[in-house]
Coordinates of N, CA and C in Angstrom, one line a residue:
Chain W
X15 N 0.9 -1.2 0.0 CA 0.0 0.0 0.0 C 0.9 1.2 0.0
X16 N 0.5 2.4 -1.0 CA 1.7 3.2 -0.8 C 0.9 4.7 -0.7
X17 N 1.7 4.1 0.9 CA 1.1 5.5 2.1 C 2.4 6.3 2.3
X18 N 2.3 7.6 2.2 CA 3.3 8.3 2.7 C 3.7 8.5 4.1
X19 N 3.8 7.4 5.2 CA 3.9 7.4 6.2 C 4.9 8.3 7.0
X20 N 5.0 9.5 7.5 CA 6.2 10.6 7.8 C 6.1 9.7 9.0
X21 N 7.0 9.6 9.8 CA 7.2 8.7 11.5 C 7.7 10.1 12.3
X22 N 6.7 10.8 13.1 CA 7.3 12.1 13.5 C 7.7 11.5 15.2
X23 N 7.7 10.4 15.0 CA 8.1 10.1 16.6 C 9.9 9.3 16.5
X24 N 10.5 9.8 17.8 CA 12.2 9.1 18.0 C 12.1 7.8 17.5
Chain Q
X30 N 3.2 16.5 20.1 CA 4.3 16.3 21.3 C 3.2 16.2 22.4
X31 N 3.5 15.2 23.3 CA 2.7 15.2 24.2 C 3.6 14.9 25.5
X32 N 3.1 15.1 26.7 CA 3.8 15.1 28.0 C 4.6 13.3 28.2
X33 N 3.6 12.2 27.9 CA 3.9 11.2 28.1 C 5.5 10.8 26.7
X34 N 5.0 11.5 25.5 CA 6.2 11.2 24.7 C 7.6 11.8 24.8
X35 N 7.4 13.1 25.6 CA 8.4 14.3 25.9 C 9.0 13.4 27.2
X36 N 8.4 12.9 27.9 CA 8.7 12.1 29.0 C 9.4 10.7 28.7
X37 N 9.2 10.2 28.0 CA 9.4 9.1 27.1 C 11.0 9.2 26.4
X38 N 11.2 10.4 25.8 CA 12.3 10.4 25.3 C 13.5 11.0 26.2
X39 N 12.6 11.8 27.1 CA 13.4 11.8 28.0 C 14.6 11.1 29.0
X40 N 13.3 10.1 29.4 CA 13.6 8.9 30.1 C 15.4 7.8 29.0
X41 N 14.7 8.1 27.6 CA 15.2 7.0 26.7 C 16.7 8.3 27.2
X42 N 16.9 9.4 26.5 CA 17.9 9.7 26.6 C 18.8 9.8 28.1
X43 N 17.9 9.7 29.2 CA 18.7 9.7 30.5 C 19.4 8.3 30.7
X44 N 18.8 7.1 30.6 CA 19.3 5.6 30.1 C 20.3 5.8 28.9
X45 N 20.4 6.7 28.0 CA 21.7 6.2 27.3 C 22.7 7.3 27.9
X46 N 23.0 8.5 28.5 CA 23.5 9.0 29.2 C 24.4 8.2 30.5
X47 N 23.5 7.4 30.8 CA 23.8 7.1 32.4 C 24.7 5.6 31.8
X48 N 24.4 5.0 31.1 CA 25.0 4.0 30.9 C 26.8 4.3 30.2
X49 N 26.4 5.8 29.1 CA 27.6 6.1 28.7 C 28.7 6.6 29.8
X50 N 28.3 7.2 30.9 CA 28.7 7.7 31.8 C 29.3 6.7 32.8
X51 N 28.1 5.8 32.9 CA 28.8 4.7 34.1 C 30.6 4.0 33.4
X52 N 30.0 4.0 32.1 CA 31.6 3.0 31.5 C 32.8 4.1 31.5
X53 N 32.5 5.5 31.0 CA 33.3 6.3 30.9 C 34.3 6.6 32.5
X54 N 33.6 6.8 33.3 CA 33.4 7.0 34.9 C 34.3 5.8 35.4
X55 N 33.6 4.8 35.2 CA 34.1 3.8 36.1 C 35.6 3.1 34.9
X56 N 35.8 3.5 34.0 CA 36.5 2.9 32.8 C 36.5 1.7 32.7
X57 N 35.1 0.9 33.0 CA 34.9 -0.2 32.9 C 33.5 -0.4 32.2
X58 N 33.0 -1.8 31.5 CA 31.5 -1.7 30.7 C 32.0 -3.2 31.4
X59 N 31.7 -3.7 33.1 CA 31.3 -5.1 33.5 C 30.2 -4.6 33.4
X60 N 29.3 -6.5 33.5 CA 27.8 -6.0 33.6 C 27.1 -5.6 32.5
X61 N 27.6 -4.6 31.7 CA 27.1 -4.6 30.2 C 27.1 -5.3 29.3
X62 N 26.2 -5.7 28.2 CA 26.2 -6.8 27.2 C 26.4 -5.2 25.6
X63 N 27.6 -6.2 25.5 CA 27.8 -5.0 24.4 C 27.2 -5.3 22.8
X64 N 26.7 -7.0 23.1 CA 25.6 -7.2 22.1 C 24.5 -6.5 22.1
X65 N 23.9 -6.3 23.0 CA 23.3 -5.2 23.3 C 22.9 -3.9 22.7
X66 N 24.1 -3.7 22.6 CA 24.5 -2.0 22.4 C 24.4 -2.2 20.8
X67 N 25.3 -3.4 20.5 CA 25.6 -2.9 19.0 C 24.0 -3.0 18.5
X68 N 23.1 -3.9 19.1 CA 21.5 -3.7 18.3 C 21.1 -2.3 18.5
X69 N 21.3 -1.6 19.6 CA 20.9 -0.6 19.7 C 21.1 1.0 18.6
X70 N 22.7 0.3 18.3 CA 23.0 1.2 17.2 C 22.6 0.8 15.9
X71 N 22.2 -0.6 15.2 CA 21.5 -0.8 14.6 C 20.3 -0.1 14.2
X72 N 19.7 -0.6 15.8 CA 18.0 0.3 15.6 C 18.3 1.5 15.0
X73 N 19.1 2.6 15.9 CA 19.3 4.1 15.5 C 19.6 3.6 14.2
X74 N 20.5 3.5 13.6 CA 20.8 3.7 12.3 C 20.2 3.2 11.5
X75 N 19.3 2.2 11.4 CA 18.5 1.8 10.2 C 17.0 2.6 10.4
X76 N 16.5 3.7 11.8 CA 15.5 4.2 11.7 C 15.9 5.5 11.4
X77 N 16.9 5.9 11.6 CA 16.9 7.6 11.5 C 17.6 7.7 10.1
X78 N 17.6 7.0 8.9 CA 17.9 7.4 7.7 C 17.6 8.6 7.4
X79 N 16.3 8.6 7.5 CA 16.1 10.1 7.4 C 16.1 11.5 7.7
X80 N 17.4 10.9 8.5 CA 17.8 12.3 9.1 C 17.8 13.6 8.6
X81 N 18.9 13.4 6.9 CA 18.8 14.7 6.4 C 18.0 15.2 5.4
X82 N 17.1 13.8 4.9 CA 15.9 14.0 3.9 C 14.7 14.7 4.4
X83 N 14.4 14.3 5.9 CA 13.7 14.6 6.1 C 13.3 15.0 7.8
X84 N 13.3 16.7 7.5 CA 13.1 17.6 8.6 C 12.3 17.4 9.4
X85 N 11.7 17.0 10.2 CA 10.7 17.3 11.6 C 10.5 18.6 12.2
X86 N 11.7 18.4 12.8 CA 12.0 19.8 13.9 C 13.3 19.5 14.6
X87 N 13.7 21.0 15.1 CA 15.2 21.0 15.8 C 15.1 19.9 16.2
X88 N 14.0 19.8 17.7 CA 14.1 18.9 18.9 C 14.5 17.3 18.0
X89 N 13.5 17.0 16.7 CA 13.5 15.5 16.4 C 14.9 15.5 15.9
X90 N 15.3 16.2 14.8 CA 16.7 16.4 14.5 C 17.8 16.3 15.9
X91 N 17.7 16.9 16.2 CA 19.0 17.1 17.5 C 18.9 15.9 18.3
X92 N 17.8 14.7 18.6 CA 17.9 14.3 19.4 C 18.0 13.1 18.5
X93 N 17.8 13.0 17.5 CA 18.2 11.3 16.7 C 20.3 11.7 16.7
X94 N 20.8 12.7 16.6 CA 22.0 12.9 16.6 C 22.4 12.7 17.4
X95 N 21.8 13.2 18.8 CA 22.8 12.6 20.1 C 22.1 11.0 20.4
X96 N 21.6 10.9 20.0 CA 21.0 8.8 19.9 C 21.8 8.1 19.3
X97 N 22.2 8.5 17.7 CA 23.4 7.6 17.4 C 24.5 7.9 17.8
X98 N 25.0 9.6 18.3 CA 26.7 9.7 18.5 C 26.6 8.9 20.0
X99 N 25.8 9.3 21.0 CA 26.2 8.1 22.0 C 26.1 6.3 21.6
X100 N 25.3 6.4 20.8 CA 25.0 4.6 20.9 C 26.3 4.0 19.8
X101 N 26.9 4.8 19.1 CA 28.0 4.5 18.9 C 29.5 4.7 19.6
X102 N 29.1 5.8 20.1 CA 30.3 5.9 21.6 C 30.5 5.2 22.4
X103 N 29.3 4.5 22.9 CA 29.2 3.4 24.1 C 29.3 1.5 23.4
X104 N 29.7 1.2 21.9 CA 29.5 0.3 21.5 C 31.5 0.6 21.1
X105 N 32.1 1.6 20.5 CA 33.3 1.7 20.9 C 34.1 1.6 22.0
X106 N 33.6 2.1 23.0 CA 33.9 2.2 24.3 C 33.6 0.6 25.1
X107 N 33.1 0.0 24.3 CA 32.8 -1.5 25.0 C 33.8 -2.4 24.1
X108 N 33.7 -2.9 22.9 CA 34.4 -3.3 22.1 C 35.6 -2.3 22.0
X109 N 36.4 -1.5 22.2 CA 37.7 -0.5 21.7 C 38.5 -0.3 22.8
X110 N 38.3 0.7 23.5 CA 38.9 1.2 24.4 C 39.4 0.4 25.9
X111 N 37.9 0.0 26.0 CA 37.6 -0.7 27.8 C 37.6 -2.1 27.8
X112 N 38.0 -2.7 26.4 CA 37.3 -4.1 26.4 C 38.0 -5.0 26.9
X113 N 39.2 -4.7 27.9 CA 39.6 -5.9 28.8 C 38.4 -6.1 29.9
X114 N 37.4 -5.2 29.8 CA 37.1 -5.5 30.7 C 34.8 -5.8 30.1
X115 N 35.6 -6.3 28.9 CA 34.5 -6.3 28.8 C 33.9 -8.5 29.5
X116 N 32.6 -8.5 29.3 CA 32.5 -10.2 29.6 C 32.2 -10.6 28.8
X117 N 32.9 -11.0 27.9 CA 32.3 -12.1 26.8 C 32.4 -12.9 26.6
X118 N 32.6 -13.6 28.3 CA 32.3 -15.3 28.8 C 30.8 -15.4 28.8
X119 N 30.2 -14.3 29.6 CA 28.8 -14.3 29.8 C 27.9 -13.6 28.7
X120 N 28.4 -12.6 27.8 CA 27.4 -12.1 26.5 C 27.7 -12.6 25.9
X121 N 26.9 -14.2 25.7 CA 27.0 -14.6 24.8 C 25.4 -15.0 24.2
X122 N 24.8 -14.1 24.3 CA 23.1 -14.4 23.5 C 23.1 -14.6 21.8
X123 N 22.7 -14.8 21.2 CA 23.2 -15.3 19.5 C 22.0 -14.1 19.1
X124 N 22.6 -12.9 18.8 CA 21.9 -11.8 17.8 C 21.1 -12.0 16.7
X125 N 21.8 -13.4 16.1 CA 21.4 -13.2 14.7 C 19.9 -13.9 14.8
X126 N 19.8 -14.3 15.8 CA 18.6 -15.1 16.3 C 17.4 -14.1 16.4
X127 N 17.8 -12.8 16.8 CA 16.7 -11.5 16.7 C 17.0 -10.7 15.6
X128 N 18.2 -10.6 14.8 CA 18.5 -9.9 13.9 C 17.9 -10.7 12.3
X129 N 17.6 -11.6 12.3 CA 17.2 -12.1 11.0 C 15.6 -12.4 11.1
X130 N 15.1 -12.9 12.1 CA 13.9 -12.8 12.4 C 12.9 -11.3 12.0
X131 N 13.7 -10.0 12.6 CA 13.2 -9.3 12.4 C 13.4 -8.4 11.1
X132 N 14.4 -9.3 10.2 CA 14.2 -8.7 9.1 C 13.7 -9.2 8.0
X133 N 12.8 -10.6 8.1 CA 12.0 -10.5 7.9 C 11.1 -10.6 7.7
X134 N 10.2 -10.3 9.1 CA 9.0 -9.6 9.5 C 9.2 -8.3 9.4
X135 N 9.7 -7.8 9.2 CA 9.9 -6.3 8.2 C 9.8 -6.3 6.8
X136 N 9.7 -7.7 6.2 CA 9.8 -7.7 5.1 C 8.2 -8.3 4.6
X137 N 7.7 -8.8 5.8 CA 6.3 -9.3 5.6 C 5.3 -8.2 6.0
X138 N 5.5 -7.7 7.0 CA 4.6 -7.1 7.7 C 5.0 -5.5 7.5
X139 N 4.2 -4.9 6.9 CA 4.9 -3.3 7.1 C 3.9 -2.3 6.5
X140 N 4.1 -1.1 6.7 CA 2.9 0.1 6.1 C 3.1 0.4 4.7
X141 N 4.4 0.2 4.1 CA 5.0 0.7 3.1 C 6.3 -0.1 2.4
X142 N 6.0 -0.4 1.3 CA 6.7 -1.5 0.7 C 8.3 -0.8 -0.2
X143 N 8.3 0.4 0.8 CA 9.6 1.2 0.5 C 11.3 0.6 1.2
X144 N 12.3 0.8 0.5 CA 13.2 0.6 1.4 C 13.5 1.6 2.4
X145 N 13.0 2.5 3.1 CA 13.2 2.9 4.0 C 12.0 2.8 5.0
X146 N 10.9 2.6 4.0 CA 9.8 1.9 5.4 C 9.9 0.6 6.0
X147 N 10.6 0.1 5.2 CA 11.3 -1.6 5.8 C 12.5 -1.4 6.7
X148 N 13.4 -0.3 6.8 CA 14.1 -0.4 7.2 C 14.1 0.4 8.6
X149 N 12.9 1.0 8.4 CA 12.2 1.9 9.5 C 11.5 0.6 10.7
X150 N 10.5 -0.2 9.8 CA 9.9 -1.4 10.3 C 10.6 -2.4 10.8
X151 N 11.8 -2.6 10.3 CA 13.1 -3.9 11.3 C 13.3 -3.1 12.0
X152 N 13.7 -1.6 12.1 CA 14.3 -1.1 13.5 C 13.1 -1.0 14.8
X153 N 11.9 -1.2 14.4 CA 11.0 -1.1 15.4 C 11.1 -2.2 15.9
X154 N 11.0 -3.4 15.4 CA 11.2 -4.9 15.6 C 12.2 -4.9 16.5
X155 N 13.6 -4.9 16.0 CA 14.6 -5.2 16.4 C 14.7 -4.7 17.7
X156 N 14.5 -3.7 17.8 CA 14.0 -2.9 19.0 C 13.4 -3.6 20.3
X157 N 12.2 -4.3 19.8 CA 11.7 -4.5 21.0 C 11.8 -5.6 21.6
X158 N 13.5 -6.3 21.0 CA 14.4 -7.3 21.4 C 15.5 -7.4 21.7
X159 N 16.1 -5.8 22.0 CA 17.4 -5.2 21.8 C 18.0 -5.4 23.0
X160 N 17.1 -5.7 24.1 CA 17.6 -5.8 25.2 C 17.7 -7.3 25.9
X161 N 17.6 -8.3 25.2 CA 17.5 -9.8 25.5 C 18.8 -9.8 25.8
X162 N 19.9 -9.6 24.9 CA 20.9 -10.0 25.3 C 21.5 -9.3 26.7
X163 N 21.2 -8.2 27.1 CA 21.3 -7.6 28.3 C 20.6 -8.4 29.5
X164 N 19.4 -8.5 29.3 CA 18.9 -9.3 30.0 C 19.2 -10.7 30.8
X165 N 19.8 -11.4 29.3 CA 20.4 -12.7 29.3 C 21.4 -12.2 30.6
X166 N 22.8 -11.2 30.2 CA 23.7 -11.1 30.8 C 23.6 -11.2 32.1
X167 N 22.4 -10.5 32.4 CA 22.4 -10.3 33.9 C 21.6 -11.5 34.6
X168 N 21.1 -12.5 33.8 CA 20.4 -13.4 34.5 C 21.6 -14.3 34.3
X169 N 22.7 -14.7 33.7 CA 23.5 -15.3 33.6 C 24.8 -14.8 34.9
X170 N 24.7 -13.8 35.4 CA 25.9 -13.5 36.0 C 25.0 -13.1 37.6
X171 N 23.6 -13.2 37.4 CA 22.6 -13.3 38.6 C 22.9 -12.0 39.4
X172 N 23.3 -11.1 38.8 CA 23.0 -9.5 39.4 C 23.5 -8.8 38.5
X173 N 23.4 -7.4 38.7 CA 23.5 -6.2 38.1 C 24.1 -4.6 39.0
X174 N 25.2 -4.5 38.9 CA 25.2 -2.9 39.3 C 24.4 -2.2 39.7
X175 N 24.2 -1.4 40.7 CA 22.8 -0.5 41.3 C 22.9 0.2 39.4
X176 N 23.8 0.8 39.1 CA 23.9 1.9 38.1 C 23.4 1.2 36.9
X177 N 23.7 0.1 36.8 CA 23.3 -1.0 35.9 C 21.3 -1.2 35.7
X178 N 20.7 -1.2 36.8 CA 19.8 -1.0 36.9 C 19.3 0.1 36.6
X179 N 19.6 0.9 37.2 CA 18.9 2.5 36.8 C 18.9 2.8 35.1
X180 N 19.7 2.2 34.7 CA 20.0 2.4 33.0 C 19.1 1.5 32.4
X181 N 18.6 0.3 33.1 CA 17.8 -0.7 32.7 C 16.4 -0.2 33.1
X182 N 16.2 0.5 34.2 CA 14.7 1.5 34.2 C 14.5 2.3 33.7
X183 N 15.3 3.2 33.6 CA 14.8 4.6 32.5 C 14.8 3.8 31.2
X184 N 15.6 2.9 30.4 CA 15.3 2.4 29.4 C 14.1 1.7 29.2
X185 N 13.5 1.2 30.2 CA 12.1 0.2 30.4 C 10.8 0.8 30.3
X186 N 11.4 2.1 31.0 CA 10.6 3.4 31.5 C 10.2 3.7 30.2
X187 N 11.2 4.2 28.8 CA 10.8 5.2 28.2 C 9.9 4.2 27.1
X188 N 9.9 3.2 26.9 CA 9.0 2.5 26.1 C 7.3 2.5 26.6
X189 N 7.6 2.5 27.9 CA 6.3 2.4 29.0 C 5.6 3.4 28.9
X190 N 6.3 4.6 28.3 CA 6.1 6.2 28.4 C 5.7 6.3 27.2
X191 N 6.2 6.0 26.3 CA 5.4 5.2 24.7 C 4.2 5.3 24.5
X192 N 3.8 4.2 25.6 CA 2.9 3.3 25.4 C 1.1 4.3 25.8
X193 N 2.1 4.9 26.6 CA 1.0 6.0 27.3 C 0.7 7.1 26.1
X194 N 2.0 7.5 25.7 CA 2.1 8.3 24.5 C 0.8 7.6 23.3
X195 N 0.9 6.8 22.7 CA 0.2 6.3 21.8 C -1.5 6.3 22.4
X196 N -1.4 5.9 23.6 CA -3.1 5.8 23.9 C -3.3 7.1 24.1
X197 N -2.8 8.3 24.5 CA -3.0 9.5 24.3 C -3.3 10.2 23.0
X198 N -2.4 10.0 22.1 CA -3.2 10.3 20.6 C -3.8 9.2 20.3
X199 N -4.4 8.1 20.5 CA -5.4 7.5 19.8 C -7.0 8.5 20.7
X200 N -6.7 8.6 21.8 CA -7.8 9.2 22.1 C -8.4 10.6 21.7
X201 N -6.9 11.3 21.7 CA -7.2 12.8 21.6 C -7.0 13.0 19.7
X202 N -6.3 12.2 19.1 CA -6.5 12.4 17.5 C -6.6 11.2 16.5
X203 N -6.7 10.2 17.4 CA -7.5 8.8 16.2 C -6.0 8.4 15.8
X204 N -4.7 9.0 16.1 CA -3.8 8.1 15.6 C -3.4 6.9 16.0
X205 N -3.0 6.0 15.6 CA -2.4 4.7 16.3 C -1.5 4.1 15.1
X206 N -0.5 3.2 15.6 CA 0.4 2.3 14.8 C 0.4 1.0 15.1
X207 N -0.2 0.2 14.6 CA -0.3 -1.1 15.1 C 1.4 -1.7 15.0
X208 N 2.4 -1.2 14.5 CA 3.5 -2.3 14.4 C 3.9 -1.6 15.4
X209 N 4.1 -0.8 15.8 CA 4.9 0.7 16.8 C 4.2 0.0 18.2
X210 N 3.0 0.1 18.1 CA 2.3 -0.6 19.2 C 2.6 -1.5 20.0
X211 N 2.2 -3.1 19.0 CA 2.3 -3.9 19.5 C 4.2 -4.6 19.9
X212 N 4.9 -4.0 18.9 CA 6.1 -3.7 19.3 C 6.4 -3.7 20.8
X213 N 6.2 -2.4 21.0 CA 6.3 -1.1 22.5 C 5.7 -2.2 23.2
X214 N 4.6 -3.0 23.0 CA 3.9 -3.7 24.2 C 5.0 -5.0 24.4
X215 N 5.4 -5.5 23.7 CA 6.4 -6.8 23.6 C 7.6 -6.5 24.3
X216 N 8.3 -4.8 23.5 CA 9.3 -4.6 24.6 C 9.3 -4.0 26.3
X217 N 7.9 -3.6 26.6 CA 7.9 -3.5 27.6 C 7.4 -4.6 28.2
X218 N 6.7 -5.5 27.8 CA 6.8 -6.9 29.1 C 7.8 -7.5 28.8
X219 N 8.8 -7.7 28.1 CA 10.3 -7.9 28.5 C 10.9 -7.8 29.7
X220 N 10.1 -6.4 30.0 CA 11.1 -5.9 31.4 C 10.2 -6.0 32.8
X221 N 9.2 -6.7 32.7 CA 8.2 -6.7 33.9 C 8.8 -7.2 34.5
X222 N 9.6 -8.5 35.0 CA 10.0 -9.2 35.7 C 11.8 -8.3 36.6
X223 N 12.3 -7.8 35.6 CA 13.1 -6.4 35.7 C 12.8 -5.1 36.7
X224 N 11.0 -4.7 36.1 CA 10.5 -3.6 36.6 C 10.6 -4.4 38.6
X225 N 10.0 -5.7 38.6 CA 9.4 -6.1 39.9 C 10.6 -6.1 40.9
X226 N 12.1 -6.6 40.0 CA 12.9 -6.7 41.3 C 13.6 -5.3 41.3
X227 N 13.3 -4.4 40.4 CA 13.9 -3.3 40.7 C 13.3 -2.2 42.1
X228 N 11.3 -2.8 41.7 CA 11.1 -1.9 42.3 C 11.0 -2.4 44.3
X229 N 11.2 -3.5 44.0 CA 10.7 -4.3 45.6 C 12.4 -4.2 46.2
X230 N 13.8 -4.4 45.4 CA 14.9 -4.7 46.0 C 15.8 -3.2 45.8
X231 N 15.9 -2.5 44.8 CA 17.2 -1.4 44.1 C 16.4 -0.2 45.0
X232 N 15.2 0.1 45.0 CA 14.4 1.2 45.8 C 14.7 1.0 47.3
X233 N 14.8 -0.3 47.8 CA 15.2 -0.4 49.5 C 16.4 -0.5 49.5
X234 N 17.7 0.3 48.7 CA 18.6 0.0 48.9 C 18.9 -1.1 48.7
X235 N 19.0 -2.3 48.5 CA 19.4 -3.2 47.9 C 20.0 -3.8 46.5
X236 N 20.9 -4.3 46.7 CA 21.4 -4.5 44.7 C 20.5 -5.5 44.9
X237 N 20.3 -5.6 43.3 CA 19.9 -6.1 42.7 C 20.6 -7.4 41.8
X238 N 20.2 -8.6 42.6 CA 20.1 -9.5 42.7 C 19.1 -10.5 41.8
X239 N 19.2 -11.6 41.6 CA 18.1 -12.3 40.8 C 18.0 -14.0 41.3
X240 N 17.2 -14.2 42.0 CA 16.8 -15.4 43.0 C 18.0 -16.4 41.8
X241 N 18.4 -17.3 42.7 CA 19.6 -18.1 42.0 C 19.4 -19.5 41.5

């Protein structure tokens, strides 16, 4: 599935 | 940003401080599993690729920086400098036993079939195993340093701090991560049996010991 996932966590 | 996540990283960065500090200090890493460490720099480095592609903020920036210069300092400083005194009669947990597993269930299970979402996805994994070999060490050598401990709480701590973090935005903005999640939940009962004798024996003054 092409999700732009940003990971704003450490 | 929330109080439990701000608390959270906190916690994570006072555990890799205190541990870098005990070896530096004491010019010794007994008691540490430096298998350990190297997953830990692992994790950092196969999650924070994105360091310079992609901006967050000062705070996320500055603080994935001092996550890998220590987690690489304290993995030198065990293997380089101190390592007569390292144990590697007793670290001997087999890595590849969490390091291939989790790559791939990164390769099966993930949000995004990118190579940096896979590589984001093993370091969550790998993570929430990073500490077995540490664990091992100290159930193998049947105690731990008072200072040994406290590095093993704040680290236990800041996952636990996570975990609160996550049920805080699922309630207040519908976010959640199920791999991040169930992760966080794996690596913190890791350490329940950790949290019990820390908090019934290392709090009354007593080391910390592990029934024999």
């Amino acid at each position: 599935s092409k999700k732009n996932v940003a990971h704003d966590e450490l | 940003m929330n109080v439990f996540r701000f608390l959270g990283d906190l916690s994570h960065l006072v555990a890799i401080v205190i541990l870098l500090l005990k070896i530096w200090k004491t010019r010794s890493c007994s008691g540490i599993s430096g298998r350990s460490q190297i997953l830990f720099a692992i994790v950092f480095t196969t999650r924070y690729l994105d360091l310079f592609s992609n901006f967050i903020s000062v705070y996320n920036t500055s603080m994935k920086i001092v996550y890998i210069t220590c987690s690489y300092a304290t993995v030198y400083l065990i293997y380089g400098k101190f390592k007569a005194t390292y144990d590697f009669n007793h670290d001997t947990f087999r890595i590849e036993f969490l390091l291939v597993p989790s790559a791939i269930l990164a390769f099966l299970v993930n949000h995004d079939f990118s190579p940096l979402e896979i590589l984001w996805t093993f370091s969550i994994y790998l993570e929430s195993v990073a500490i077995l070999p540490q664990l091992f060490l100290v159930s193998k050598t049947g105690e731990a340093e008072t200072i040994t401990s406290h590095y093993l709480f704040a680290l236990g701590s800041y996952r636990l701090l996570y975990l609160l973090n996550w049920l805080w935005r699922y309630f207040s903005q519908g976010f959640y991560d199920l791999i991040a999640l169930l992760s966080g939940i794996l690596q913190t009962v890791l350490y329940c049996d950790f949290f019990y004798l820390y908090i019934s024996k290392v709090l009354k003054g007593k080391k910390l010991s592990l029934p024999a």
